[in-house]
Tab-separated table of C-alpha atoms and ligand atoms in Angstrom:
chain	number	residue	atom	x	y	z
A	7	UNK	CA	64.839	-97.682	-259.405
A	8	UNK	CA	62.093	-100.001	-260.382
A	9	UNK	CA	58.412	-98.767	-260.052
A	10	UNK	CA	57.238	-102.022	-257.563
A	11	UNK	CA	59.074	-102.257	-253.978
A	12	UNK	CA	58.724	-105.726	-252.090
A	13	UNK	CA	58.572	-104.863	-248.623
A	14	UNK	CA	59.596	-107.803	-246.317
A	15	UNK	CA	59.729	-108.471	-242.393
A	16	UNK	CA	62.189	-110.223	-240.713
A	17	UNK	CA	62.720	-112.195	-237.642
A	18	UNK	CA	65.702	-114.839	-237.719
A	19	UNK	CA	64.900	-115.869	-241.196
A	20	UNK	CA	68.255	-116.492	-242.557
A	21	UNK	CA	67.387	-120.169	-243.271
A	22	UNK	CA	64.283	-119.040	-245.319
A	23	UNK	CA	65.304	-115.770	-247.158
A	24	UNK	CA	67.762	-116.724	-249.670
A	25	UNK	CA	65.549	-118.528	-251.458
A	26	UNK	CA	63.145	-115.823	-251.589
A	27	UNK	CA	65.789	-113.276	-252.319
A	28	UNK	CA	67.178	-115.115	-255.263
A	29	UNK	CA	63.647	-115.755	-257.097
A	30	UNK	CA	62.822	-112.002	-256.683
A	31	UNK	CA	66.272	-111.347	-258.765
A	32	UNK	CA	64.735	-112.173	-261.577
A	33	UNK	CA	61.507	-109.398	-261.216
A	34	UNK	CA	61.809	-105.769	-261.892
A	35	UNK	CA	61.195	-105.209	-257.981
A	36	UNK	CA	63.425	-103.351	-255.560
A	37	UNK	CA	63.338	-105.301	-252.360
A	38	UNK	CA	63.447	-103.475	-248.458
A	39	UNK	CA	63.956	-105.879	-245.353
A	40	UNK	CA	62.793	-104.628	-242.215
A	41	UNK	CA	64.715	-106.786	-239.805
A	42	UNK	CA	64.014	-106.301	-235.894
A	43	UNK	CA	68.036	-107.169	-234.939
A	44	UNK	CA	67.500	-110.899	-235.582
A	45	UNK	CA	70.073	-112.830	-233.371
A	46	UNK	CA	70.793	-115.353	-236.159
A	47	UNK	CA	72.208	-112.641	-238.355
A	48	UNK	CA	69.673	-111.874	-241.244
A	49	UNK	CA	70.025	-108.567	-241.598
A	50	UNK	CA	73.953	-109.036	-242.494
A	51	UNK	CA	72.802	-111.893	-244.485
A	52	UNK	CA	70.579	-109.954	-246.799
A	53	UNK	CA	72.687	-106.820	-246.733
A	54	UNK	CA	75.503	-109.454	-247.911
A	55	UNK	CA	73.840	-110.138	-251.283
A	56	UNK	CA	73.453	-105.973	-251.679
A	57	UNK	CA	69.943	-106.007	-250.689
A	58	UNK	CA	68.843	-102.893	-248.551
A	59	UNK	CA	67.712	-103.810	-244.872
A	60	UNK	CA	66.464	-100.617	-242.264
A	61	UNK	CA	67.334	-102.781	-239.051
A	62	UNK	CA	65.478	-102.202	-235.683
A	63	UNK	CA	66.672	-102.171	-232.126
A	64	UNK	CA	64.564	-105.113	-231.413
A	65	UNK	CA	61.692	-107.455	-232.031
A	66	UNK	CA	59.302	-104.787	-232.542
A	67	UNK	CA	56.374	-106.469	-233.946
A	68	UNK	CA	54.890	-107.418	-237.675
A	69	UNK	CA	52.833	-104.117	-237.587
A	70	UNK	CA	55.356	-101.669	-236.726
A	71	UNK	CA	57.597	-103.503	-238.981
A	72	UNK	CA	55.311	-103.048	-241.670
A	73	UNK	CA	54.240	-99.312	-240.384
A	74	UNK	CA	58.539	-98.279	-241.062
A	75	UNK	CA	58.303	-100.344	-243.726
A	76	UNK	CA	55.751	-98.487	-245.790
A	77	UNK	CA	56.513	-95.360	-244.501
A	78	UNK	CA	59.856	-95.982	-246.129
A	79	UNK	CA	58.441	-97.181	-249.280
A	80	UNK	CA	56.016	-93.981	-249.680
A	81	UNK	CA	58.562	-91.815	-249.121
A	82	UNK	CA	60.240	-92.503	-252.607
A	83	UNK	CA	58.413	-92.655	-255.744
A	84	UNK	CA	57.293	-95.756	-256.005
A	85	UNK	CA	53.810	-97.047	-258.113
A	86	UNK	CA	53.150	-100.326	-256.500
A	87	UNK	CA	54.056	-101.433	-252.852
A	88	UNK	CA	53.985	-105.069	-252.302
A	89	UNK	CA	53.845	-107.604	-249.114
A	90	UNK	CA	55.383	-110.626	-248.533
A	91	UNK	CA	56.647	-112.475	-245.541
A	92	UNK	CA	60.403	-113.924	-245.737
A	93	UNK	CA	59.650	-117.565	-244.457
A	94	UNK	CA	58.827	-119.005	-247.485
A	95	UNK	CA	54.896	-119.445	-247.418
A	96	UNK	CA	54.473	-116.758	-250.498
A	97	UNK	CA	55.746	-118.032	-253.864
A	98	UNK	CA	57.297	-115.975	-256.405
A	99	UNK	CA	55.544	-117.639	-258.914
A	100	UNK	CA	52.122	-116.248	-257.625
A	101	UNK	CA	53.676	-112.676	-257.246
A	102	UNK	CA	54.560	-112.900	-260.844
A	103	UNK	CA	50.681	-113.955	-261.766
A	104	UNK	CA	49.946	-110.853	-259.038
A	105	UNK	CA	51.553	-108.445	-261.065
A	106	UNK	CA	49.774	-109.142	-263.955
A	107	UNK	CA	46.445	-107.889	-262.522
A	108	UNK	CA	47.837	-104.602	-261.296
A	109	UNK	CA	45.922	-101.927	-262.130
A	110	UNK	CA	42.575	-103.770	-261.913
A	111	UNK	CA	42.079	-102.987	-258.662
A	112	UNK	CA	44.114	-100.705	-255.996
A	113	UNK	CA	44.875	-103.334	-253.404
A	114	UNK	CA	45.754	-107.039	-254.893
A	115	UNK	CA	45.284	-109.679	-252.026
A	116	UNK	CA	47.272	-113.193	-252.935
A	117	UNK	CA	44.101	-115.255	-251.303
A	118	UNK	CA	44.101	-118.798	-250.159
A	119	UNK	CA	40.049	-118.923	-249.775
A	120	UNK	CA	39.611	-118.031	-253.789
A	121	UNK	CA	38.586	-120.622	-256.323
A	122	UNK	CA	42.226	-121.992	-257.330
A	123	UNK	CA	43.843	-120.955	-253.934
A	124	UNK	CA	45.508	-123.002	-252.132
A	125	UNK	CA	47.653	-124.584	-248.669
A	126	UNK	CA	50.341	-126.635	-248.819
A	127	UNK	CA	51.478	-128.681	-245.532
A	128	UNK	CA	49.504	-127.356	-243.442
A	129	UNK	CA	47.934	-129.288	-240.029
A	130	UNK	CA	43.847	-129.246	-239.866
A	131	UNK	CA	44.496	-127.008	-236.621
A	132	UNK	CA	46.361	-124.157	-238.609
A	133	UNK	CA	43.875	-124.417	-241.676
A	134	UNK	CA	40.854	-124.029	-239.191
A	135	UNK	CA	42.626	-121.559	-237.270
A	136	UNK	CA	43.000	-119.069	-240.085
A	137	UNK	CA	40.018	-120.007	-241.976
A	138	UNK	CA	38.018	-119.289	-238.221
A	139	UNK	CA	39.988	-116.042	-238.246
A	140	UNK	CA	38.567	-115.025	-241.698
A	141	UNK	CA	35.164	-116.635	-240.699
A	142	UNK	CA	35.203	-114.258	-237.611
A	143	UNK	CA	36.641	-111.137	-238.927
A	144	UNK	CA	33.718	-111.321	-242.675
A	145	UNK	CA	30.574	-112.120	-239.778
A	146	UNK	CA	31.433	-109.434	-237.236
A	147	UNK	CA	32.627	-106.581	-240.099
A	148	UNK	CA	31.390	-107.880	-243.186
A	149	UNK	CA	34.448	-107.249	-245.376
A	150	UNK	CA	33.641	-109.135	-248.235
A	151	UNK	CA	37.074	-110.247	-248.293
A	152	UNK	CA	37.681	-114.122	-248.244
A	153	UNK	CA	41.628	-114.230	-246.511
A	154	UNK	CA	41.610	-110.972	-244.922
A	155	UNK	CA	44.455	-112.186	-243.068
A	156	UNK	CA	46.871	-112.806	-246.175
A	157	UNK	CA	50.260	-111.141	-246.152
A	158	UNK	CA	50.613	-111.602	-249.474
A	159	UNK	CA	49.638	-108.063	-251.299
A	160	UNK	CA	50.315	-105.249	-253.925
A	161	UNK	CA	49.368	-101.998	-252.567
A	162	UNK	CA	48.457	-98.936	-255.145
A	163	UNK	CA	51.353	-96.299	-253.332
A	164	UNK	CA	48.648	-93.989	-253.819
A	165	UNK	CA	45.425	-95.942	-251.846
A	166	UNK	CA	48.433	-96.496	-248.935
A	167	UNK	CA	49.172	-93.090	-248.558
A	168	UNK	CA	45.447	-92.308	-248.132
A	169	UNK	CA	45.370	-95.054	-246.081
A	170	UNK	CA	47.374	-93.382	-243.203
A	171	UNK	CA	49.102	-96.328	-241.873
A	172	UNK	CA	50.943	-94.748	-239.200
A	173	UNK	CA	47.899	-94.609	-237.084
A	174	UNK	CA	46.934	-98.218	-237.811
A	175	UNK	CA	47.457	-99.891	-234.660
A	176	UNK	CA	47.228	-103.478	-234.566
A	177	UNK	CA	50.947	-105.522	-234.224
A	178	UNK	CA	50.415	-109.102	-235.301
A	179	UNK	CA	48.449	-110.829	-238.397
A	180	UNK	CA	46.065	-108.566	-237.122
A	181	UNK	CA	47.127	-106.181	-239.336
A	182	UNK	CA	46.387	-107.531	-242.513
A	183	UNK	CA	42.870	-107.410	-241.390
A	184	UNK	CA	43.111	-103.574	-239.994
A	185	UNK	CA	44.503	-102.600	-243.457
A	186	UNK	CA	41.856	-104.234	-245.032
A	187	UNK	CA	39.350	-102.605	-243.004
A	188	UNK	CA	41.174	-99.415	-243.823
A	189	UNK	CA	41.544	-99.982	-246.980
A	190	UNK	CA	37.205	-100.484	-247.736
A	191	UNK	CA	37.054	-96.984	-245.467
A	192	UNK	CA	38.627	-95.345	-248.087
A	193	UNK	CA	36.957	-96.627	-250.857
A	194	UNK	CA	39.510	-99.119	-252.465
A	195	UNK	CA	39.074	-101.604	-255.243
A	196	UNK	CA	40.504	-104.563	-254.020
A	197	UNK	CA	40.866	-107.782	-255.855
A	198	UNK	CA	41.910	-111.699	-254.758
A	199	UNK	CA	44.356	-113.473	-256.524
A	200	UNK	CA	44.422	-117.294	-255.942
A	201	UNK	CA	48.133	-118.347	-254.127
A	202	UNK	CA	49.628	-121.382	-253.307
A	203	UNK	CA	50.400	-120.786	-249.507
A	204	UNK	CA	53.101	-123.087	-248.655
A	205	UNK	CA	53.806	-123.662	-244.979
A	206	UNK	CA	57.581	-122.956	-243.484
A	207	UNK	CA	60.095	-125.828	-244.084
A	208	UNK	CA	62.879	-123.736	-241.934
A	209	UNK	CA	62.991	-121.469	-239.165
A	210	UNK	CA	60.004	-121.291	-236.591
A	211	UNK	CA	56.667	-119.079	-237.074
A	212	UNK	CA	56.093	-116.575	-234.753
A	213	UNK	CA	52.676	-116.909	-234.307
A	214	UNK	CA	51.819	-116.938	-230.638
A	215	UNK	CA	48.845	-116.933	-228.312
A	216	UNK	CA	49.235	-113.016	-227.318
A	217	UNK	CA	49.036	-111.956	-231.224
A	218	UNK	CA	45.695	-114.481	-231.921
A	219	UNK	CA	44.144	-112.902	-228.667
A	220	UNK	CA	45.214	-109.581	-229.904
A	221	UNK	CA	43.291	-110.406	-233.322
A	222	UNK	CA	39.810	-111.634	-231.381
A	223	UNK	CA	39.450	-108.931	-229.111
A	224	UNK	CA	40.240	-106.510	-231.819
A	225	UNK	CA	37.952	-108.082	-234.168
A	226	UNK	CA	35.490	-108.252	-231.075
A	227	UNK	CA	35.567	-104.751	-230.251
A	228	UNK	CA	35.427	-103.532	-234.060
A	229	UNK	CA	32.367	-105.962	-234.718
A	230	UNK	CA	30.635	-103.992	-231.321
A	231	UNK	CA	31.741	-100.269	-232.273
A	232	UNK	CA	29.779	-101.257	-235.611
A	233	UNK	CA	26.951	-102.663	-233.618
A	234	UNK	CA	26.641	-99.601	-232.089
A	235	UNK	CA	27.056	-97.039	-235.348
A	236	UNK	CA	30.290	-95.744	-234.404
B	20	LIG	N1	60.566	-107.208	-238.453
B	20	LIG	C1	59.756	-108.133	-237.927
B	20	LIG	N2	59.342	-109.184	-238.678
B	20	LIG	C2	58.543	-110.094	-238.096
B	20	LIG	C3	58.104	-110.011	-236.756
B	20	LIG	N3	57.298	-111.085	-236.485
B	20	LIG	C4	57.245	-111.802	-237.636
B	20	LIG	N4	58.003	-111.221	-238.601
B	20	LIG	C5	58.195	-111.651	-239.995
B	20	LIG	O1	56.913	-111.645	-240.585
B	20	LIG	C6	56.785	-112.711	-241.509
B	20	LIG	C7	55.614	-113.596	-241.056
B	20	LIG	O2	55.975	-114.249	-239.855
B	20	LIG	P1	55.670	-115.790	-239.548
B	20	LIG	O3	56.562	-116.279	-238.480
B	20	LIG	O4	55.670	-116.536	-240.808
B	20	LIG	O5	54.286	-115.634	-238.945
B	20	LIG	P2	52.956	-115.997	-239.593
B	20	LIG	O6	53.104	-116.024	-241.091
B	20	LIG	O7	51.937	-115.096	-238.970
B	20	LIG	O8	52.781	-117.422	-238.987
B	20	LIG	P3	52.799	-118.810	-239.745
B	20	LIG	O9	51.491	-118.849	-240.420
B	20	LIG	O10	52.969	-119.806	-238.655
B	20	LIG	O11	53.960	-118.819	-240.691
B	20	LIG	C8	58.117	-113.432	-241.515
B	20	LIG	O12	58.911	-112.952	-242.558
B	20	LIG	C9	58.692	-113.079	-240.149
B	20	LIG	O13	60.092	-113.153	-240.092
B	20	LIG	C10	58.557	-108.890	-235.979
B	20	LIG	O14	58.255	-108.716	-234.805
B	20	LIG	N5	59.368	-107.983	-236.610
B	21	LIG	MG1	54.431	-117.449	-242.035
């Protein structure tokens, strides 16, 4: 057993994960797919090339993938729990230049916003869309953090189990910014790590209307709890 786990979702990404599967070989990483019964056969995919995969009834959402996920993770003994989606966007490259700063701080965000971060193929739309999610999320709850939304992380296994993700509730991106939220409550160090976010060459995002929504009027109703002291 190594002392890092890389903790990845999956929803029909059996175009995209190979690649990512392959480059991770090379780290002293376990890896854990949480696959939601993709139709196109992922899970068997992964399991194929001896990688472990807890598989889901159905498509369950990121945040509940990520909530089994880590619950999983924390229930062994590892150090260092680390994020990454399966589509291709996070580079392995950057993981490796992550890993190098653990211990600096207990939560290690791989941040597109930093000096030296980066997007690569991305439409105008998508860029303002995420950068207006960040820009939303830092005025209403002043986090401090410049891509709150990033998937890309390394987790301290013992900040996440003060953390108490079960009762985080949020199921879409969403929940990058609920952990991160979390994560400040409890006192965290966290640190940004300039990526290279590279956007999907196969398979199709699942980012939707319902899940932005669900990320505004969250966002919205955190900003007026704090408006209000509670
Ligand atoms: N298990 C599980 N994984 C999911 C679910 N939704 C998305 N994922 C995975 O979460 C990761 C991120 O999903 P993407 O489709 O890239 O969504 P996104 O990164 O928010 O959107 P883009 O920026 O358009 O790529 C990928 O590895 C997906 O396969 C889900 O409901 N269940
Ligand atoms: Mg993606």
């Amino acid at each position: 057993m190594n002392t890092s786990i890389v903790v990845i979702p999956t929803y029909n990404e059996i175009e995209s994960i190979g690649t990512l599967l392959d480059s991770l070989k090379a780290l002293p990483v376990d890896v854990l797919v949480i696959d939601d019964g993709s139709p196109d056969g992922t899970a068997d995919f992964c399991r194929a090339r001896g990688i472990e995969v807890h598989s889901r009834t159905g498509k369950l959402g990121l945040g509940s993938a990520y909530r089994a996920g880590f619950a999983l993770a924390l229930s062994r003994d590892y150090l260092h729990v680390i994020q990454m989606d399966a589509d291709g966007s996070h580079q392995v490259g950057d993981l490796v230049t992550m890993m190098d700063w653990i211990g600096t701080s207990e939560l290690l965000i791989g941040s597109r916003w930093v000096a030296d971060g980066a997007i690569e193929n991305w439409s105008k739309f998508r860029e303002y869309l995420s950068r207006g999610a960040d820009a939303y999320a830092n005025t209403l709850l002043s986090l401090g953090i410049k891509d709150a939304t990033s998937g890309f992380r390394i987790y301290d296994a013992d900040l996440l189990k003060k953390m108490d993700v079960s009762t985080i509730k949020s199921e879409g991106y969403c929940f990058q910014i609920e952990m991160t939220r979390r994560a400040i409550s409890c006192g965290a160090t966290i640190g940004e790590i300039p990526i290279t976010f590279i956007e999907r060459v196969m398979g199709r995002s699942k980012m939707s209307f319902s899940i932005a929504l669900e990320a505004i009027l969250r966002i919205t109703s955190w900003g007026l709890l704090r408006l209000i002291g509670r």
